[in-house]
Every structure is written in structure tokens, then in C-alpha cells.
Amino acid sequence: IKNLAGRLKELRIQNKLTQKQVSELLGISPSIISGYETGERTPSAEILLSHRICINAAQTRSEEHTSELQSRN
């Protein structure tokens, strides 16, 4: 579970998301996200899938924004 906790936090940080932003995307409280990231709580399979979908969406938005900025130059 410790590896999972670290990976969840790593993905969030890589995508420049706060715990609050992830919690809003998933419809859960920031304290629950914190618990997942510290290993104090274990997310359900449904939450893990939703988390992955949110991270993928954030990555896509970031890539689109970068591409848009590059095309303007």
C-alpha cells in the first residue's frame, strides 16, 4: 500500500494538481486524498479508476495547452 500511496501523490504532483483539485474531481474530501497519499486509507477500485481518469484528463489538457502555446509562437 505504501507504493500505491507514493504513486498517487507522485501522479498528482506531476500533473500540477492540488489535493483539493483532485478531491473536487473525485467528489470526495481533501482529507481523504491526504489519507490515500499517506497510506492511512486505502482507496477502493472505483476511486482508483476515477483517479486515473482524472489524471489522464489533466495530462491531456496540459498537453493541449502546451501545443496551443507552441503553435502561437
A tleap script that builds the chain and sets N, CA, C and O, in Angstrom:
source leaprc.protein.ff14SB
mol = sequence {
  NILE LYS ASN LEU ALA GLY ARG LEU LYS GLU
  LEU ARG ILE GLN ASN LYS LEU THR GLN LYS
  GLN VAL SER GLU LEU LEU GLY ILE SER PRO
  SER ILE ILE SER GLY TYR GLU THR GLY GLU
  ARG THR PRO SER ALA GLU ILE LEU LEU SER
  HIE ARG ILE CYS ILE ASN ALA ALA GLN THR
  ARG SER GLU GLU HIE THR SER GLU LEU GLN
  SER ARG CASN
}
set mol.1.N position { 0.833 -1.202 0.000 }
set mol.1.CA position { 0.000 0.000 0.000 }
set mol.1.C position { 0.875 1.263 0.000 }
set mol.1.O position { 0.495 2.280 -0.579 }
set mol.2.N position { 2.039 1.197 0.646 }
set mol.2.CA position { 2.918 2.363 0.654 }
set mol.2.C position { 3.311 2.777 -0.756 }
set mol.2.O position { 3.365 3.969 -1.060 }
set mol.3.N position { 3.587 1.799 -1.626 }
set mol.3.CA position { 3.935 2.137 -3.011 }
set mol.3.C position { 2.766 2.809 -3.713 }
set mol.3.O position { 2.957 3.754 -4.478 }
set mol.4.N position { 1.559 2.324 -3.456 }
set mol.4.CA position { 0.374 2.930 -4.049 }
set mol.4.C position { 0.221 4.365 -3.559 }
set mol.4.O position { -0.064 5.263 -4.351 }
set mol.5.N position { 0.404 4.583 -2.276 }
set mol.5.CA position { 0.276 5.929 -1.708 }
set mol.5.C position { 1.265 6.882 -2.374 }
set mol.5.O position { 0.905 7.992 -2.765 }
set mol.6.N position { 2.495 6.443 -2.495 }
set mol.6.CA position { 3.517 7.272 -3.118 }
set mol.6.C position { 3.214 7.554 -4.571 }
set mol.6.O position { 3.442 8.658 -5.065 }
set mol.7.N position { 2.697 6.545 -5.252 }
set mol.7.CA position { 2.382 6.701 -6.683 }
set mol.7.C position { 1.229 7.684 -6.896 }
set mol.7.O position { 1.261 8.488 -7.827 }
set mol.8.N position { 0.217 7.618 -6.037 }
set mol.8.CA position { -0.908 8.548 -6.159 }
set mol.8.C position { -0.431 9.994 -5.994 }
set mol.8.O position { -0.816 10.879 -6.758 }
set mol.9.N position { 0.410 10.213 -4.989 }
set mol.9.CA position { 0.933 11.560 -4.757 }
set mol.9.C position { 1.819 11.993 -5.918 }
set mol.9.O position { 1.733 13.131 -6.379 }
set mol.10.N position { 2.659 11.097 -6.383 }
set mol.10.CA position { 3.559 11.399 -7.499 }
set mol.10.C position { 2.774 11.812 -8.742 }
set mol.10.O position { 3.121 12.794 -9.398 }
set mol.11.N position { 1.731 11.075 -9.065 }
set mol.11.CA position { 0.909 11.405 -10.235 }
set mol.11.C position { 0.242 12.768 -10.086 }
set mol.11.O position { 0.184 13.553 -11.032 }
set mol.12.N position { -0.255 13.033 -8.888 }
set mol.12.CA position { -0.914 14.318 -8.648 }
set mol.12.C position { 0.073 15.466 -8.837 }
set mol.12.O position { -0.240 16.455 -9.499 }
set mol.13.N position { 1.251 15.337 -8.263 }
set mol.13.CA position { 2.250 16.396 -8.343 }
set mol.13.C position { 2.754 16.568 -9.774 }
set mol.13.O position { 2.918 17.695 -10.241 }
set mol.14.N position { 3.001 15.464 -10.467 }
set mol.14.CA position { 3.463 15.541 -11.852 }
set mol.14.C position { 2.485 16.319 -12.724 }
set mol.14.O position { 2.883 16.994 -13.674 }
set mol.15.N position { 1.215 16.217 -12.393 }
set mol.15.CA position { 0.188 16.882 -13.189 }
set mol.15.C position { -0.236 18.226 -12.611 }
set mol.15.O position { -1.250 18.804 -13.002 }
set mol.16.N position { 0.576 18.706 -11.663 }
set mol.16.CA position { 0.374 20.037 -11.078 }
set mol.16.C position { -1.042 20.228 -10.526 }
set mol.16.O position { -1.679 21.261 -10.735 }
set mol.17.N position { -1.508 19.207 -9.822 }
set mol.17.CA position { -2.817 19.264 -9.193 }
set mol.17.C position { -2.653 19.307 -7.677 }
set mol.17.O position { -1.739 18.692 -7.127 }
set mol.18.N position { -3.527 20.024 -7.018 }
set mol.18.CA position { -3.533 20.038 -5.560 }
set mol.18.C position { -4.434 18.906 -5.064 }
set mol.18.O position { -5.222 18.342 -5.824 }
set mol.19.N position { -4.304 18.590 -3.792 }
set mol.19.CA position { -5.202 17.591 -3.211 }
set mol.19.C position { -6.642 18.078 -3.319 }
set mol.19.O position { -7.558 17.289 -3.549 }
set mol.20.N position { -6.832 19.371 -3.153 }
set mol.20.CA position { -8.188 19.934 -3.249 }
set mol.20.C position { -8.756 19.742 -4.657 }
set mol.20.O position { -9.920 19.371 -4.811 }
set mol.21.N position { -7.944 19.990 -5.675 }
set mol.21.CA position { -8.421 19.831 -7.049 }
set mol.21.C position { -8.793 18.369 -7.326 }
set mol.21.O position { -9.838 18.091 -7.915 }
set mol.22.N position { -7.942 17.453 -6.903 }
set mol.22.CA position { -8.240 16.030 -7.115 }
set mol.22.C position { -9.503 15.645 -6.351 }
set mol.22.O position { -10.350 14.920 -6.872 }
set mol.23.N position { -9.627 16.125 -5.131 }
set mol.23.CA position { -10.808 15.786 -4.334 }
set mol.23.C position { -12.080 16.309 -4.988 }
set mol.23.O position { -13.113 15.639 -4.963 }
set mol.24.N position { -12.011 17.500 -5.572 }
set mol.24.CA position { -13.182 18.054 -6.258 }
set mol.24.C position { -13.531 17.236 -7.499 }
set mol.24.O position { -14.705 17.002 -7.786 }
set mol.25.N position { -12.506 16.803 -8.231 }
set mol.25.CA position { -12.744 15.978 -9.423 }
set mol.25.C position { -13.383 14.635 -9.055 }
set mol.25.O position { -14.218 14.107 -9.789 }
set mol.26.N position { -12.972 14.097 -7.906 }
set mol.26.CA position { -13.482 12.785 -7.490 }
set mol.26.C position { -14.740 12.881 -6.626 }
set mol.26.O position { -15.411 11.876 -6.394 }
set mol.27.N position { -15.056 14.077 -6.154 }
set mol.27.CA position { -16.234 14.248 -5.310 }
set mol.27.C position { -16.036 13.708 -3.896 }
set mol.27.O position { -16.975 13.204 -3.280 }
set mol.28.N position { -14.808 13.815 -3.386 }
set mol.28.CA position { -14.508 13.394 -2.021 }
set mol.28.C position { -13.723 14.501 -1.334 }
set mol.28.O position { -13.279 15.442 -1.991 }
set mol.29.N position { -13.546 14.402 -0.025 }
set mol.29.CA position { -12.878 15.481 0.702 }
set mol.29.C position { -11.358 15.418 0.544 }
set mol.29.O position { -10.790 14.345 0.339 }
set mol.30.N position { -10.708 16.578 0.642 }
set mol.30.CA position { -9.244 16.607 0.562 }
set mol.30.C position { -8.577 15.738 1.627 }
set mol.30.O position { -7.503 15.185 1.390 }
set mol.31.N position { -9.200 15.615 2.786 }
set mol.31.CA position { -8.598 14.793 3.847 }
set mol.31.C position { -8.555 13.317 3.449 }
set mol.31.O position { -7.672 12.582 3.890 }
set mol.32.N position { -9.492 12.887 2.631 }
set mol.32.CA position { -9.467 11.501 2.148 }
set mol.32.C position { -8.317 11.323 1.167 }
set mol.32.O position { -7.621 10.308 1.209 }
set mol.33.N position { -8.107 12.300 0.280 }
set mol.33.CA position { -6.976 12.247 -0.649 }
set mol.33.C position { -5.677 12.182 0.151 }
set mol.33.O position { -4.786 11.391 -0.161 }
set mol.34.N position { -5.577 13.009 1.173 }
set mol.34.CA position { -4.394 13.011 2.019 }
set mol.34.C position { -4.177 11.631 2.638 }
set mol.34.O position { -3.052 11.133 2.674 }
set mol.35.N position { -5.239 11.027 3.116 }
set mol.35.CA position { -5.153 9.689 3.699 }
set mol.35.C position { -4.671 8.653 2.699 }
set mol.35.O position { -3.897 7.763 3.050 }
set mol.36.N position { -5.118 8.761 1.464 }
set mol.36.CA position { -4.650 7.843 0.415 }
set mol.36.C position { -3.152 8.032 0.172 }
set mol.36.O position { -2.406 7.064 0.021 }
set mol.37.N position { -2.732 9.293 0.136 }
set mol.37.CA position { -1.338 9.593 -0.184 }
set mol.37.C position { -0.371 9.260 0.951 }
set mol.37.O position { 0.820 9.059 0.710 }
set mol.38.N position { -0.862 9.202 2.162 }
set mol.38.CA position { -0.007 8.842 3.294 }
set mol.38.C position { -0.096 7.361 3.625 }
set mol.38.O position { 0.675 6.859 4.443 }
set mol.39.N position { -1.023 6.664 3.001 }
set mol.39.CA position { -1.194 5.240 3.267 }
set mol.39.C position { -2.084 4.947 4.462 }
set mol.39.O position { -2.238 3.791 4.858 }
set mol.40.N position { -2.673 5.992 5.040 }
set mol.40.CA position { -3.569 5.805 6.177 }
set mol.40.C position { -4.913 5.231 5.750 }
set mol.40.O position { -5.610 4.597 6.542 }
set mol.41.N position { -5.264 5.458 4.502 }
set mol.41.CA position { -6.523 4.945 3.940 }
set mol.41.C position { -6.195 4.187 2.666 }
set mol.41.O position { -5.181 4.444 2.017 }
set mol.42.N position { -7.063 3.254 2.319 }
set mol.42.CA position { -6.889 2.501 1.079 }
set mol.42.C position { -8.067 2.801 0.157 }
set mol.42.O position { -9.218 2.553 0.515 }
set mol.43.N position { -7.778 3.337 -1.032 }
set mol.43.CA position { -8.876 3.658 -1.950 }
set mol.43.C position { -9.499 2.396 -2.544 }
set mol.43.O position { -8.834 1.375 -2.725 }
set mol.44.N position { -10.768 2.496 -2.834 }
set mol.44.CA position { -11.467 1.383 -3.492 }
set mol.44.C position { -11.032 1.324 -4.954 }
set mol.44.O position { -10.425 2.262 -5.471 }
set mol.45.N position { -11.346 0.231 -5.599 }
set mol.45.CA position { -11.035 0.088 -7.029 }
set mol.45.C position { -11.735 1.185 -7.833 }
set mol.45.O position { -11.174 1.705 -8.797 }
set mol.46.N position { -12.942 1.529 -7.440 }
set mol.46.CA position { -13.700 2.576 -8.134 }
set mol.46.C position { -12.987 3.929 -8.024 }
set mol.46.O position { -12.898 4.667 -9.005 }
set mol.47.N position { -12.485 4.247 -6.841 }
set mol.47.CA position { -11.766 5.510 -6.650 }
set mol.47.C position { -10.461 5.496 -7.440 }
set mol.47.O position { -10.100 6.501 -8.050 }
set mol.48.N position { -9.754 4.373 -7.435 }
set mol.48.CA position { -8.510 4.279 -8.202 }
set mol.48.C position { -8.754 4.508 -9.687 }
set mol.48.O position { -7.995 5.218 -10.346 }
set mol.49.N position { -9.806 3.909 -10.205 }
set mol.49.CA position { -10.140 4.099 -11.616 }
set mol.49.C position { -10.506 5.553 -11.883 }
set mol.49.O position { -10.048 6.138 -12.864 }
set mol.50.N position { -11.321 6.134 -11.025 }
set mol.50.CA position { -11.713 7.538 -11.189 }
set mol.50.C position { -10.491 8.446 -11.102 }
set mol.50.O position { -10.372 9.411 -11.857 }
set mol.51.N position { -9.589 8.134 -10.183 }
set mol.51.CA position { -8.361 8.919 -10.025 }
set mol.51.C position { -7.541 8.873 -11.313 }
set mol.51.O position { -7.042 9.899 -11.776 }
set mol.52.N position { -7.410 7.690 -11.882 }
set mol.52.CA position { -6.635 7.536 -13.120 }
set mol.52.C position { -7.279 8.311 -14.260 }
set mol.52.O position { -6.575 8.938 -15.053 }
set mol.53.N position { -8.593 8.280 -14.355 }
set mol.53.CA position { -9.307 9.017 -15.392 }
set mol.53.C position { -9.063 10.520 -15.219 }
set mol.53.O position { -8.833 11.225 -16.202 }
set mol.54.N position { -9.110 11.009 -13.991 }
set mol.54.CA position { -8.869 12.437 -13.723 }
set mol.54.C position { -7.447 12.830 -14.097 }
set mol.54.O position { -7.231 13.882 -14.698 }
set mol.55.N position { -6.480 11.993 -13.745 }
set mol.55.CA position { -5.083 12.292 -14.062 }
set mol.55.C position { -4.885 12.295 -15.576 }
set mol.55.O position { -4.195 13.164 -16.108 }
set mol.56.N position { -5.482 11.335 -16.267 }
set mol.56.CA position { -5.379 11.298 -17.733 }
set mol.56.C position { -5.969 12.566 -18.347 }
set mol.56.O position { -5.405 13.131 -19.284 }
set mol.57.N position { -7.098 13.005 -17.817 }
set mol.57.CA position { -7.732 14.216 -18.333 }
set mol.57.C position { -6.840 15.429 -18.092 }
set mol.57.O position { -6.726 16.298 -18.957 }
set mol.58.N position { -6.210 15.492 -16.927 }
set mol.58.CA position { -5.310 16.606 -16.616 }
set mol.58.C position { -4.107 16.586 -17.550 }
set mol.58.O position { -3.671 17.639 -18.016 }
set mol.59.N position { -3.570 15.414 -17.827 }
set mol.59.CA position { -2.432 15.300 -18.738 }
set mol.59.C position { -2.824 15.765 -20.140 }
set mol.59.O position { -2.064 16.484 -20.790 }
set mol.60.N position { -3.977 15.368 -20.599 }
set mol.60.CA position { -4.449 15.750 -21.929 }
set mol.60.C position { -4.620 17.258 -22.026 }
set mol.60.O position { -4.205 17.871 -23.010 }
set mol.61.N position { -5.232 17.861 -21.006 }
set mol.61.CA position { -5.415 19.320 -21.006 }
set mol.61.C position { -4.071 20.027 -21.020 }
set mol.61.O position { -3.894 21.018 -21.730 }
set mol.62.N position { -3.132 19.526 -20.245 }
set mol.62.CA position { -1.810 20.136 -20.185 }
set mol.62.C position { -1.103 20.042 -21.533 }
set mol.62.O position { -0.496 21.013 -21.986 }
set mol.63.N position { -1.179 18.884 -22.169 }
set mol.63.CA position { -0.554 18.682 -23.478 }
set mol.63.C position { -1.200 19.571 -24.534 }
set mol.63.O position { -0.504 20.143 -25.374 }
set mol.64.N position { -2.527 19.691 -24.497 }
set mol.64.CA position { -3.228 20.543 -25.454 }
set mol.64.C position { -2.840 22.005 -25.254 }
set mol.64.O position { -2.647 22.741 -26.221 }
set mol.65.N position { -2.728 22.419 -23.996 }
set mol.65.CA position { -2.348 23.800 -23.696 }
set mol.65.C position { -0.932 24.078 -24.188 }
set mol.65.O position { -0.674 25.124 -24.784 }
set mol.66.N position { -0.021 23.151 -23.940 }
set mol.66.CA position { 1.365 23.314 -24.394 }
set mol.66.C position { 1.428 23.389 -25.910 }
set mol.66.O position { 2.141 24.224 -26.465 }
set mol.67.N position { 0.693 22.529 -26.573 }
set mol.67.CA position { 0.666 22.509 -28.031 }
set mol.67.C position { 0.095 23.814 -28.584 }
set mol.67.O position { 0.584 24.345 -29.582 }
set mol.68.N position { -0.936 24.316 -27.929 }
set mol.68.CA position { -1.568 25.557 -28.343 }
set mol.68.C position { -0.592 26.729 -28.199 }
set mol.68.O position { -0.506 27.581 -29.083 }
set mol.69.N position { 0.138 26.767 -27.089 }
set mol.69.CA position { 1.119 27.821 -26.879 }
set mol.69.C position { 2.241 27.761 -27.899 }
set mol.69.O position { 2.697 28.793 -28.392 }
set mol.70.N position { 2.685 26.555 -28.214 }
set mol.70.CA position { 3.758 26.390 -29.176 }
set mol.70.C position { 3.319 26.810 -30.583 }
set mol.70.O position { 4.117 27.362 -31.341 }
set mol.71.N position { 2.082 26.558 -30.925 }
set mol.71.CA position { 1.603 26.915 -32.258 }
set mol.71.C position { 1.436 28.422 -32.416 }
set mol.71.O position { 1.445 28.931 -33.536 }
set mol.72.N position { 1.286 29.132 -31.316 }
set mol.72.CA position { 1.168 30.596 -31.364 }
set mol.72.C position { 2.503 31.266 -31.631 }
set mol.72.O position { 2.548 32.382 -32.150 }
set mol.73.N position { 3.593 30.591 -31.279 }
set mol.73.CA position { 4.930 31.182 -31.448 }
set mol.73.C position { 5.437 30.964 -32.807 }
set mol.73.O position { 6.546 31.392 -33.128 }
savepdb mol mol.pdb
quit
